[in-house]
Tab-separated table of C-alpha atoms and ligand atoms in Angstrom:
chain	number	residue	atom	x	y	z
A	969	MET	CA	-79.299	48.275	-21.189
A	970	LYS	CA	-82.020	50.671	-22.368
A	971	HIS	CA	-82.408	54.171	-20.985
A	972	ILE	CA	-85.725	55.646	-19.857
A	973	ALA	CA	-86.564	59.304	-19.183
A	974	ILE	CA	-89.739	59.852	-17.206
A	975	PHE	CA	-91.663	63.108	-17.687
A	976	ALA	CA	-94.105	63.793	-14.857
A	977	SER	CA	-95.724	66.851	-13.252
A	978	GLY	CA	-97.649	65.666	-10.228
A	979	THR	CA	-97.901	63.099	-7.460
A	980	GLY	CA	-95.874	60.545	-9.325
A	981	SER	CA	-97.480	57.256	-8.323
A	982	ASN	CA	-96.888	55.923	-11.837
A	983	ALA	CA	-93.350	57.300	-11.915
A	984	GLU	CA	-92.639	55.608	-8.585
A	985	ALA	CA	-93.973	52.251	-9.818
A	986	ILE	CA	-91.665	52.562	-12.828
A	987	PHE	CA	-88.654	53.538	-10.661
A	988	ASN	CA	-89.313	50.454	-8.515
A	989	HIS	CA	-89.886	48.102	-11.409
A	990	PHE	CA	-86.563	48.984	-13.052
A	991	ALA	CA	-84.521	49.480	-9.873
A	992	ASN	CA	-82.640	46.192	-10.293
A	993	SER	CA	-83.461	45.453	-13.891
A	994	ASN	CA	-81.048	44.313	-16.527
A	995	VAL	CA	-83.429	45.464	-19.262
A	996	ALA	CA	-83.573	49.184	-18.550
A	997	LYS	CA	-82.564	51.962	-16.228
A	998	VAL	CA	-84.499	55.130	-15.390
A	999	LYS	CA	-81.875	57.766	-16.179
A	1000	MET	CA	-83.820	60.860	-15.236
A	1001	LEU	CA	-87.032	62.556	-14.277
A	1002	VAL	CA	-88.097	65.653	-16.187
A	1003	CYS	CA	-90.659	67.779	-14.387
A	1004	ASN	CA	-92.245	71.123	-15.269
A	1005	LYS	CA	-93.302	71.999	-11.721
A	1006	PRO	CA	-90.774	72.813	-9.020
A	1007	GLY	CA	-92.124	71.394	-5.756
A	1008	ALA	CA	-94.083	68.529	-7.352
A	1009	LEU	CA	-94.225	65.419	-5.162
A	1010	VAL	CA	-92.757	63.285	-7.922
A	1011	ILE	CA	-89.425	65.095	-7.455
A	1012	GLU	CA	-89.138	63.802	-3.876
A	1013	LYS	CA	-89.847	60.303	-5.150
A	1014	ALA	CA	-87.022	60.569	-7.691
A	1015	LYS	CA	-84.636	61.990	-5.081
A	1016	SER	CA	-85.327	59.106	-2.719
A	1017	LYS	CA	-84.203	56.696	-5.462
A	1018	ASN	CA	-81.185	58.820	-6.427
A	1019	ILE	CA	-82.635	59.518	-9.853
A	1020	PRO	CA	-81.518	62.904	-11.212
A	1021	HIS	CA	-84.277	65.380	-12.000
A	1022	TYR	CA	-84.425	68.354	-14.315
A	1023	ILE	CA	-86.946	71.181	-14.236
A	1024	ILE	CA	-88.136	72.204	-17.690
A	1025	GLU	CA	-90.918	74.701	-17.098
A	1026	ASN	CA	-92.400	75.353	-20.499
A	1027	LYS	CA	-92.828	74.394	-24.138
A	1028	GLN	CA	-90.030	76.712	-25.276
A	1029	LYS	CA	-87.532	74.890	-23.087
A	1030	LEU	CA	-88.877	71.473	-24.100
A	1031	GLU	CA	-88.225	72.206	-27.748
A	1032	ALA	CA	-84.902	73.983	-27.296
A	1033	ASP	CA	-81.986	72.333	-29.095
A	1034	GLU	CA	-80.087	72.351	-25.827
A	1035	PHE	CA	-82.647	70.083	-24.156
A	1036	ILE	CA	-83.152	67.790	-27.163
A	1037	ASN	CA	-79.394	67.368	-27.559
A	1038	PHE	CA	-79.091	66.629	-23.874
A	1039	LEU	CA	-81.623	63.777	-24.195
A	1040	LEU	CA	-79.835	62.458	-27.287
A	1041	ASN	CA	-76.463	62.599	-25.524
A	1042	GLU	CA	-77.932	60.689	-22.595
A	1043	LYS	CA	-78.929	58.011	-25.117
A	1044	ILE	CA	-82.564	57.971	-24.065
A	1045	ASP	CA	-84.376	55.075	-25.747
A	1046	LEU	CA	-87.849	55.819	-24.414
A	1047	ILE	CA	-89.543	58.907	-23.003
A	1048	VAL	CA	-92.320	57.837	-20.667
A	1049	LEU	CA	-94.986	60.410	-19.844
A	1050	ALA	CA	-96.599	59.754	-16.486
A	1051	GLY	CA	-98.963	62.596	-15.701
A	1052	PHE	CA	-96.979	65.211	-17.619
A	1053	LEU	CA	-99.195	68.194	-18.269
A	1054	LEU	CA	-97.333	70.065	-21.011
A	1055	LEU	CA	-98.117	69.256	-24.628
A	1056	ILE	CA	-95.053	67.670	-26.229
A	1057	PRO	CA	-93.816	69.939	-29.034
A	1058	GLN	CA	-93.434	68.700	-32.589
A	1059	LYS	CA	-89.641	69.122	-32.542
A	1060	LEU	CA	-89.275	66.729	-29.630
A	1061	ILE	CA	-91.679	64.251	-31.245
A	1062	GLN	CA	-89.624	64.316	-34.441
A	1063	ALA	CA	-86.352	63.798	-32.566
A	1064	PHE	CA	-87.841	60.818	-30.696
A	1065	GLU	CA	-90.199	59.337	-33.260
A	1066	LYS	CA	-92.145	56.388	-31.811
A	1067	LYS	CA	-90.066	56.731	-28.678
A	1068	ILE	CA	-92.499	58.754	-26.568
A	1069	ILE	CA	-95.388	57.050	-24.816
A	1070	ASN	CA	-98.176	58.186	-22.492
A	1071	ILE	CA	-100.723	56.635	-20.184
A	1072	HIS	CA	-104.294	57.883	-20.089
A	1073	PRO	CA	-106.928	56.882	-17.507
A	1074	SER	CA	-109.712	55.940	-19.961
A	1075	LEU	CA	-110.317	53.711	-22.942
A	1076	LEU	CA	-109.229	56.089	-25.697
A	1077	PRO	CA	-110.471	57.456	-28.053
A	1078	LYS	CA	-113.229	57.939	-25.494
A	1079	TYR	CA	-112.676	60.591	-22.829
A	1080	GLY	CA	-109.423	61.985	-24.182
A	1081	GLY	CA	-108.306	65.397	-25.356
A	1082	LYS	CA	-108.029	68.813	-23.791
A	1083	GLY	CA	-109.397	69.073	-20.248
A	1084	MET	CA	-109.701	65.308	-19.928
A	1085	TYR	CA	-107.395	64.604	-17.011
A	1086	GLY	CA	-107.727	63.586	-13.369
A	1087	LYS	CA	-111.240	63.417	-11.978
A	1088	ASN	CA	-112.741	65.067	-15.098
A	1089	VAL	CA	-112.240	61.818	-16.982
A	1090	HIS	CA	-113.975	59.634	-14.391
A	1091	GLU	CA	-116.803	62.136	-13.913
A	1092	ALA	CA	-117.532	62.075	-17.642
A	1093	VAL	CA	-117.372	58.259	-17.752
A	1094	LEU	CA	-119.884	57.940	-14.890
A	1095	LEU	CA	-122.151	60.655	-16.272
A	1096	ASN	CA	-122.423	58.697	-19.519
A	1097	LYS	CA	-123.330	55.544	-17.574
A	1098	GLU	CA	-120.531	53.507	-19.139
A	1099	ASN	CA	-120.269	49.967	-17.839
A	1100	GLU	CA	-116.526	49.730	-18.340
A	1101	SER	CA	-113.491	51.971	-18.256
A	1102	GLY	CA	-109.757	51.356	-18.195
A	1103	ILE	CA	-106.345	52.609	-19.183
A	1104	THR	CA	-104.688	53.299	-22.514
A	1105	ILE	CA	-100.986	53.334	-23.265
A	1106	HIS	CA	-100.247	55.062	-26.537
A	1107	TYR	CA	-97.563	56.724	-28.610
A	1108	VAL	CA	-97.518	60.492	-28.376
A	1109	ASN	CA	-98.218	62.722	-31.338
A	1110	GLU	CA	-98.838	66.469	-31.518
A	1111	ASN	CA	-102.443	66.226	-30.277
A	1112	PHE	CA	-103.422	65.301	-26.726
A	1113	ASP	CA	-104.306	61.591	-26.425
A	1114	GLU	CA	-104.417	60.847	-30.150
A	1115	GLY	CA	-101.313	58.781	-30.930
A	1116	GLU	CA	-101.373	55.125	-31.960
A	1117	ILE	CA	-102.604	52.825	-29.189
A	1118	ILE	CA	-100.110	50.297	-27.809
A	1119	ASN	CA	-102.246	48.613	-25.190
A	1120	GLN	CA	-105.489	48.937	-23.228
A	1121	VAL	CA	-106.578	47.271	-20.002
A	1122	LYS	CA	-110.234	47.343	-18.997
A	1123	CYS	CA	-112.114	47.300	-15.722
A	1124	GLU	CA	-115.791	47.020	-14.869
A	1125	ILE	CA	-117.797	49.876	-13.464
A	1126	GLU	CA	-119.905	48.723	-10.555
A	1127	ILE	CA	-123.410	49.916	-9.691
A	1128	ASN	CA	-122.319	52.094	-6.793
A	1129	GLU	CA	-119.139	53.359	-8.416
A	1130	THR	CA	-118.108	56.896	-7.480
A	1131	VAL	CA	-115.540	59.196	-9.044
A	1132	ASP	CA	-113.188	58.415	-6.144
A	1133	SER	CA	-113.608	54.656	-6.264
A	1134	LEU	CA	-113.159	54.637	-10.038
A	1135	GLN	CA	-110.074	56.822	-9.786
A	1136	LYS	CA	-108.536	54.414	-7.257
A	1137	LYS	CA	-109.432	51.378	-9.358
A	1138	ILE	CA	-107.867	52.942	-12.463
A	1139	ASN	CA	-104.762	53.969	-10.549
A	1140	ARG	CA	-104.263	50.371	-9.355
A	1141	LEU	CA	-104.601	49.227	-12.951
A	1142	GLU	CA	-101.993	51.794	-14.035
A	1143	LEU	CA	-99.429	50.869	-11.393
A	1144	LYS	CA	-99.790	47.174	-12.153
A	1145	ASN	CA	-99.631	47.459	-15.932
A	1146	TYR	CA	-97.612	50.497	-17.044
A	1147	PRO	CA	-94.167	49.241	-15.931
A	1148	VAL	CA	-94.746	45.818	-17.487
A	1149	ILE	CA	-95.939	47.291	-20.779
A	1150	ILE	CA	-92.892	49.602	-20.868
A	1151	GLU	CA	-90.616	46.616	-20.361
A	1152	LYS	CA	-92.309	44.629	-23.139
A	1153	LEU	CA	-91.998	47.594	-25.467
A	1154	LEU	CA	-88.271	47.912	-24.737
A	1155	LEU	CA	-87.760	44.225	-25.450
A	1156	ARG	CA	-89.496	44.328	-28.837
B	1351	GRF	C1	-102.508	59.145	-14.197
B	1351	GRF	O1	-103.863	58.943	-13.973
B	1351	GRF	C2	-102.218	59.027	-15.663
B	1351	GRF	O2	-103.111	58.187	-16.334
B	1351	GRF	C3	-102.383	60.431	-16.161
B	1351	GRF	O3	-101.916	61.231	-15.106
B	1351	GRF	C4	-102.079	60.565	-13.871
B	1351	GRF	C5	-100.778	60.635	-13.127
B	1351	GRF	O4	-100.909	60.231	-11.801
B	1351	GRF	N1	-101.721	60.629	-17.422
B	1351	GRF	P1	-99.607	60.028	-10.882
B	1351	GRF	O5	-98.921	61.390	-10.778
B	1351	GRF	O6	-98.755	59.015	-11.540
B	1351	GRF	O7	-100.120	59.575	-9.544
């Protein structure tokens, strides 16, 4: 049985889809949620599934030996970022090399990097009159959205597409694909 730690800061729709996907799995178990924002909705979602959560507010705490050793002791096989807004420090990346993945709501390398999150991404995509967008699942390195790509799933942009409709379309794509891609990765 593999062990997953989910790092999330916000609403947690992706985290919830992952909790549900692995709830009765014999492949992997979600061992914990790590969140940097007390009061984030994702915490309620973890509580309702009896998944322990830990608040780690800043970079200093993320790279503290105490936290890294805790993750190692918990035998975490994969750290899954799902809307986690802190940059992952080098020390954590080194301790979990090729074991940290992220999901981004565009077809990277397009529309990634600092400031490219939430509606900003979809606004930029529409402004550039792209005819497709999608999601990217990638390994995490020390720069935002630049690690090696694991998988991408595309969707079409329709003529009357708005930021809201595109955001919803991308979110559906995320919820459908992220848990399955995580599972495939753990079975490799
Ligand atoms: C998702 O769009 C994901 O691609 C990005 O952050 C968002 C998280 O949304 N990294 P939610 O909190 O899972 O609803």
